[in-house]
């Protein structure tokens, strides 16, 4: 193992600004807005301010699933928030999400807009509002919510832990990578054991638990996160692979995962979504051709 650096924490931590690391320009130890900027508002009942990260994908997949079921009231505008440029610290965004993290959601279908922040809260809110993807049976509902909250508690170890030190940290620290790789593989094993006994996480039916978990762990299983598929030997988790393929084949998932996306194949980037026709007319490859 590589030797640790000689570092003794001070009695009181102080923030030393640095340019090291991918997110150094936006990281800070305080909350609140850094600048005044109102949020745009479209014509649909729901206004989503997001980016096509796993957390953002949860909500766009949910909206596309609801629309596929015929819930016209789930129409939404998806506005792009460039977190690398600090747009999440604008005053309008902070008013919707005081935590300054994407996604942020406004339900404008009633007389007074309702804000929802945290992706798990959004999934639960939408499931209850439209009566979809949330079991009614008490035991199955409890199983669904348990896996939903498992994801909310577990993903920081995958993203902020493993992903950060494996892919984004300015230097490779073996202890940190080993620590979070171990935890990530343990979580994959938790999922694999559950999916050995059930088609979906909550039971026989697809629910918000699957919608929450798939962008993170399904993406990891298919080699879509951090370029770490081989490193984590994701092919070992056969039940996760089966489940990831099953969900990934859904049309609503294919649509939802490209909304607010800024990386990869231009055909798989719909940077903003304001109408269902945008999937055919306004993906980045088409916009670049006409510009």
Short mmCIF file of C-alpha atoms in Angstrom, two decimals:
data_model
loop_
_atom_site.label_atom_id
_atom_site.label_comp_id
_atom_site.label_asym_id
_atom_site.label_seq_id
_atom_site.Cartn_x
_atom_site.Cartn_y
_atom_site.Cartn_z
CA UNK A 1 0.00 0.00 0.00
CA UNK A 2 1.20 3.50 -0.78
CA UNK A 3 2.38 5.44 2.27
CA UNK A 4 -0.01 8.04 3.70
CA UNK A 5 0.90 11.68 3.68
CA UNK A 6 2.10 13.22 6.91
CA UNK A 7 -0.95 15.22 7.91
CA UNK A 8 -2.13 16.12 11.37
CA UNK A 9 -5.59 17.73 11.44
CA UNK A 10 -5.64 21.13 13.17
CA UNK A 11 -7.83 21.72 16.20
CA UNK A 12 -10.19 23.83 14.07
CA UNK A 13 -10.53 23.24 10.33
CA UNK A 14 -10.26 26.26 8.04
CA UNK A 15 -11.11 26.43 4.36
CA UNK A 16 -8.11 26.77 2.08
CA UNK A 17 -9.20 27.49 -1.47
CA UNK A 18 -7.62 25.19 -4.01
CA UNK A 19 -7.68 24.68 -7.76
CA UNK A 20 -7.03 20.96 -7.43
CA UNK A 21 -9.73 18.44 -8.32
CA UNK A 22 -12.50 18.52 -10.87
CA UNK A 23 -15.00 20.39 -8.70
CA UNK A 24 -12.64 22.74 -6.87
CA UNK A 25 -14.17 25.81 -8.49
CA UNK A 26 -17.64 25.16 -7.06
CA UNK A 27 -16.91 23.53 -3.71
CA UNK A 28 -17.33 25.72 -0.65
CA UNK A 29 -18.22 25.21 3.04
CA UNK A 30 -21.20 27.59 3.09
CA UNK A 31 -24.70 27.60 1.63
CA UNK A 32 -26.82 30.28 0.00
CA UNK A 33 -26.75 32.04 -3.37
CA UNK A 34 -23.67 33.57 -4.94
CA UNK A 35 -25.54 35.67 -7.48
CA UNK A 36 -29.01 36.85 -8.46
CA UNK A 37 -30.64 34.90 -11.25
CA UNK A 38 -34.29 34.06 -11.77
CA UNK A 39 -35.24 30.63 -13.05
CA UNK A 40 -36.97 30.26 -16.41
CA UNK A 41 -40.55 28.97 -16.42
CA UNK A 42 -42.14 26.99 -19.23
CA UNK A 43 -45.73 26.11 -20.05
CA UNK A 44 -46.06 22.73 -18.35
CA UNK A 45 -47.31 21.88 -14.84
CA UNK A 46 -43.87 20.78 -13.69
CA UNK A 47 -40.65 22.75 -13.95
CA UNK A 48 -37.49 20.69 -13.48
CA UNK A 49 -34.06 22.30 -13.12
CA UNK A 50 -31.46 19.63 -13.50
CA UNK A 51 -28.51 17.95 -15.19
CA UNK A 52 -28.32 14.43 -16.64
CA UNK A 53 -26.40 12.88 -13.76
CA UNK A 54 -27.75 9.73 -12.07
CA UNK A 55 -29.72 11.87 -9.61
CA UNK A 56 -31.16 13.95 -12.43
CA UNK A 57 -32.00 10.86 -14.49
CA UNK A 58 -34.20 9.49 -11.72
CA UNK A 59 -36.68 12.31 -12.16
CA UNK A 60 -36.72 12.54 -15.94
CA UNK A 61 -37.20 8.75 -16.11
CA UNK A 62 -40.09 9.06 -13.65
CA UNK A 63 -41.75 11.77 -15.72
CA UNK A 64 -41.35 9.78 -18.92
CA UNK A 65 -42.77 6.67 -17.23
CA UNK A 66 -45.79 8.65 -16.00
CA UNK A 67 -46.37 10.12 -19.45
CA UNK A 68 -46.10 6.63 -20.98
CA UNK A 69 -48.93 5.55 -18.65
CA UNK A 70 -51.08 8.39 -20.00
CA UNK A 71 -50.75 10.87 -17.12
CA UNK A 72 -50.94 14.10 -19.11
CA UNK A 73 -50.66 16.11 -15.92
CA UNK A 74 -47.05 14.92 -15.65
CA UNK A 75 -45.91 17.06 -18.59
CA UNK A 76 -42.75 18.88 -17.70
CA UNK A 77 -40.13 21.36 -18.81
CA UNK A 78 -36.58 20.21 -18.09
CA UNK A 79 -34.19 23.15 -17.87
CA UNK A 80 -30.44 22.58 -18.00
CA UNK A 81 -28.42 23.61 -14.94
CA UNK A 82 -24.67 23.71 -15.60
CA UNK A 83 -23.33 22.85 -12.18
CA UNK A 84 -19.71 23.14 -13.33
CA UNK A 85 -20.39 26.83 -13.94
CA UNK A 86 -22.10 27.33 -10.57
CA UNK A 87 -25.63 27.89 -11.90
CA UNK A 88 -27.03 25.98 -8.91
CA UNK A 89 -25.96 28.90 -6.73
CA UNK A 90 -28.26 31.39 -8.43
CA UNK A 91 -30.87 32.96 -6.17
CA UNK A 92 -33.78 31.41 -8.06
CA UNK A 93 -32.34 27.91 -7.84
CA UNK A 94 -31.50 28.26 -4.15
CA UNK A 95 -35.09 29.36 -3.50
CA UNK A 96 -36.26 25.99 -4.86
CA UNK A 97 -33.43 23.91 -3.42
CA UNK A 98 -31.61 25.49 -0.47
CA UNK A 99 -29.07 22.67 -0.70
CA UNK A 100 -27.93 23.91 -4.16
CA UNK A 101 -27.91 20.42 -5.67
CA UNK A 102 -29.65 19.19 -8.78
CA UNK A 103 -32.39 18.26 -9.33
CA UNK A 104 -34.83 20.92 -8.15
CA UNK A 105 -38.55 20.71 -8.96
CA UNK A 106 -41.52 23.06 -8.91
CA UNK A 107 -45.07 21.75 -9.13
CA UNK A 108 -47.04 24.65 -10.63
CA UNK A 109 -50.24 22.69 -11.23
CA UNK A 110 -52.06 24.24 -8.26
CA UNK A 111 -52.83 27.78 -7.11
CA UNK A 112 -49.45 28.08 -5.38
CA UNK A 113 -46.18 26.51 -6.60
CA UNK A 114 -44.84 23.69 -4.46
CA UNK A 115 -41.10 23.15 -4.28
CA UNK A 116 -39.59 19.69 -3.92
CA UNK A 117 -35.90 19.04 -3.45
CA UNK A 118 -33.97 15.77 -2.99
CA UNK A 119 -34.59 13.20 -5.72
CA UNK A 120 -36.07 10.60 -3.38
CA UNK A 121 -38.63 13.10 -2.16
CA UNK A 122 -39.51 13.94 -5.77
CA UNK A 123 -40.07 10.29 -6.67
CA UNK A 124 -42.30 9.76 -3.66
CA UNK A 125 -44.20 13.01 -4.32
CA UNK A 126 -44.88 12.13 -7.94
CA UNK A 127 -45.78 8.52 -7.16
CA UNK A 128 -48.34 9.64 -4.60
CA UNK A 129 -49.69 12.46 -6.77
CA UNK A 130 -50.34 10.18 -9.76
CA UNK A 131 -50.93 6.90 -7.96
CA UNK A 132 -48.23 5.07 -9.90
CA UNK A 133 -45.09 3.03 -9.24
CA UNK A 134 -45.76 2.87 -5.50
CA UNK A 135 -47.39 -0.31 -4.16
CA UNK A 136 -50.61 0.01 -2.17
CA UNK A 137 -50.16 -3.19 -0.17
CA UNK A 138 -48.56 -2.26 3.15
CA UNK A 139 -45.81 -4.88 3.10
CA UNK A 140 -44.81 -4.26 -0.53
CA UNK A 141 -44.97 -0.50 -0.04
CA UNK A 142 -42.65 -0.82 2.95
CA UNK A 143 -40.23 -2.89 0.86
CA UNK A 144 -40.33 -0.28 -1.90
CA UNK A 145 -39.66 2.62 0.46
CA UNK A 146 -36.89 0.68 2.20
CA UNK A 147 -35.02 0.25 -1.08
CA UNK A 148 -35.72 3.85 -2.07
CA UNK A 149 -34.13 5.11 1.14
CA UNK A 150 -31.36 2.52 0.85
CA UNK A 151 -30.40 4.18 -2.40
CA UNK A 152 -30.48 7.66 -0.91
CA UNK A 153 -28.18 6.56 1.90
CA UNK A 154 -25.89 4.34 -0.17
CA UNK A 155 -25.21 6.34 -3.32
CA UNK A 156 -23.00 8.94 -1.57
CA UNK A 157 -20.52 6.13 -0.91
CA UNK A 158 -20.58 5.29 -4.61
CA UNK A 159 -20.54 8.81 -6.05
CA UNK A 160 -18.92 11.04 -3.46
CA UNK A 161 -16.73 8.23 -2.18
CA UNK A 162 -15.64 5.73 -4.80
CA UNK A 163 -16.33 7.89 -7.86
CA UNK A 164 -14.56 10.91 -6.41
CA UNK A 165 -11.37 9.16 -5.38
CA UNK A 166 -11.24 6.78 -8.36
CA UNK A 167 -12.07 9.26 -11.12
CA UNK A 168 -11.92 12.88 -9.93
CA UNK A 169 -9.42 13.37 -7.10
CA UNK A 170 -6.22 15.18 -8.14
CA UNK A 171 -4.12 12.23 -6.92
CA UNK A 172 -4.76 8.52 -6.49
CA UNK A 173 -4.93 7.55 -2.82
CA UNK A 174 -4.89 3.79 -2.46
CA UNK A 175 -6.45 3.73 1.00
CA UNK A 176 -9.42 5.87 -0.12
CA UNK A 177 -9.96 3.92 -3.36
CA UNK A 178 -9.71 0.57 -1.58
CA UNK A 179 -12.07 1.70 1.18
CA UNK A 180 -14.81 2.89 -1.16
CA UNK A 181 -14.32 0.13 -3.72
CA UNK A 182 -14.93 -2.38 -0.93
CA UNK A 183 -18.12 -0.60 0.09
CA UNK A 184 -19.33 -0.26 -3.50
CA UNK A 185 -18.83 -3.98 -4.11
CA UNK A 186 -20.64 -4.76 -0.87
CA UNK A 187 -23.58 -2.68 -2.06
CA UNK A 188 -23.60 -4.46 -5.41
CA UNK A 189 -23.70 -7.75 -3.51
CA UNK A 190 -26.64 -6.48 -1.44
CA UNK A 191 -28.52 -5.75 -4.66
CA UNK A 192 -27.47 -9.00 -6.31
CA UNK A 193 -28.76 -11.08 -3.41
CA UNK A 194 -32.08 -9.21 -3.39
CA UNK A 195 -32.50 -9.56 -7.14
CA UNK A 196 -31.78 -13.29 -6.92
CA UNK A 197 -35.08 -13.65 -5.10
CA UNK A 198 -37.19 -10.97 -6.80
CA UNK A 199 -37.58 -9.61 -10.36
CA UNK A 200 -37.56 -6.05 -9.07
CA UNK A 201 -36.42 -4.52 -5.81
CA UNK A 202 -39.83 -4.25 -4.15
CA UNK A 203 -41.18 -7.51 -5.55
CA UNK A 204 -42.80 -8.58 -8.82
CA UNK A 205 -43.53 -5.05 -10.07
CA UNK A 206 -41.41 -2.12 -11.23
CA UNK A 207 -41.53 0.77 -8.73
CA UNK A 208 -39.87 4.03 -7.75
CA UNK A 209 -37.27 1.93 -5.93
CA UNK A 210 -36.03 0.62 -9.27
CA UNK A 211 -36.22 4.09 -10.82
CA UNK A 212 -34.06 5.45 -8.00
CA UNK A 213 -31.47 2.70 -7.97
CA UNK A 214 -31.06 2.03 -11.70
CA UNK A 215 -29.27 5.25 -12.79
CA UNK A 216 -26.59 4.65 -10.15
CA UNK A 217 -26.15 0.91 -9.82
CA UNK A 218 -27.58 -0.13 -13.18
CA UNK A 219 -25.28 2.39 -14.80
CA UNK A 220 -22.36 1.07 -12.80
CA UNK A 221 -23.22 -2.52 -13.74
CA UNK A 222 -23.24 -1.63 -17.43
CA UNK A 223 -19.94 0.24 -17.27
CA UNK A 224 -21.48 3.71 -17.62
CA UNK A 225 -20.05 5.28 -14.45
CA UNK A 226 -16.45 6.35 -13.82
CA UNK A 227 -15.02 3.87 -16.36
CA UNK A 228 -14.86 1.46 -13.44
CA UNK A 229 -16.68 -1.62 -14.72
CA UNK A 230 -13.57 -3.78 -15.12
CA UNK A 231 -11.98 -2.46 -11.91
CA UNK A 232 -15.06 -3.47 -9.88
CA UNK A 233 -15.64 -6.71 -11.85
CA UNK A 234 -19.28 -5.76 -12.33
CA UNK A 235 -19.99 -8.78 -14.54
CA UNK A 236 -19.83 -10.92 -11.41
CA UNK A 237 -23.22 -9.59 -10.30
CA UNK A 238 -25.41 -11.63 -12.64
CA UNK A 239 -28.73 -10.70 -11.07
CA UNK A 240 -27.89 -6.99 -11.14
CA UNK A 241 -26.94 -7.40 -14.79
CA UNK A 242 -30.27 -9.05 -15.61
CA UNK A 243 -32.20 -6.33 -13.79
CA UNK A 244 -30.14 -3.52 -15.33
CA UNK A 245 -30.81 -4.84 -18.84
CA UNK A 246 -34.52 -5.28 -18.14
CA UNK A 247 -34.97 -1.71 -16.98
CA UNK A 248 -32.61 -0.24 -19.55
CA UNK A 249 -34.77 -1.68 -22.33
CA UNK A 250 -37.82 0.37 -21.28
CA UNK A 251 -38.61 3.18 -23.73
CA UNK A 252 -39.30 5.69 -20.93
CA UNK A 253 -35.91 4.90 -19.40
CA UNK A 254 -34.16 5.35 -22.74
CA UNK A 255 -35.83 8.73 -23.11
CA UNK A 256 -35.42 9.90 -19.53
CA UNK A 257 -31.74 9.11 -19.27
CA UNK A 258 -30.76 11.47 -22.12
CA UNK A 259 -32.66 14.53 -20.84
CA UNK A 260 -30.37 17.35 -19.62
CA UNK A 261 -27.39 15.27 -20.71
CA UNK A 262 -24.25 17.13 -21.81
CA UNK A 263 -21.75 14.32 -22.37
CA UNK A 264 -21.23 11.42 -24.73
CA UNK A 265 -22.82 10.74 -28.09
CA UNK A 266 -24.64 13.86 -29.37
CA UNK A 267 -27.55 11.58 -30.37
CA UNK A 268 -27.93 10.76 -26.67
CA UNK A 269 -28.04 14.38 -25.49
CA UNK A 270 -31.33 16.22 -25.14
CA UNK A 271 -30.03 19.18 -23.23
CA UNK A 272 -33.47 20.65 -22.57
CA UNK A 273 -36.85 19.00 -22.90
CA UNK A 274 -39.96 21.12 -23.39
CA UNK A 275 -42.09 18.86 -25.59
CA UNK A 276 -42.29 15.16 -26.37
CA UNK A 277 -41.25 15.91 -29.95
CA UNK A 278 -37.89 17.16 -28.69
CA UNK A 279 -36.63 13.56 -28.58
CA UNK A 280 -36.95 13.39 -32.35
CA UNK A 281 -36.18 17.01 -33.24
CA UNK A 282 -33.80 18.56 -30.72
CA UNK A 283 -31.12 16.08 -29.70
CA UNK A 284 -27.68 17.61 -29.87
CA UNK A 285 -26.68 15.92 -33.14
CA UNK A 286 -29.63 17.57 -34.91
CA UNK A 287 -28.94 20.98 -33.38
CA UNK A 288 -25.28 20.84 -34.36
CA UNK A 289 -26.24 19.90 -37.92
CA UNK A 290 -28.57 22.89 -38.31
CA UNK A 291 -26.36 25.44 -36.56
#
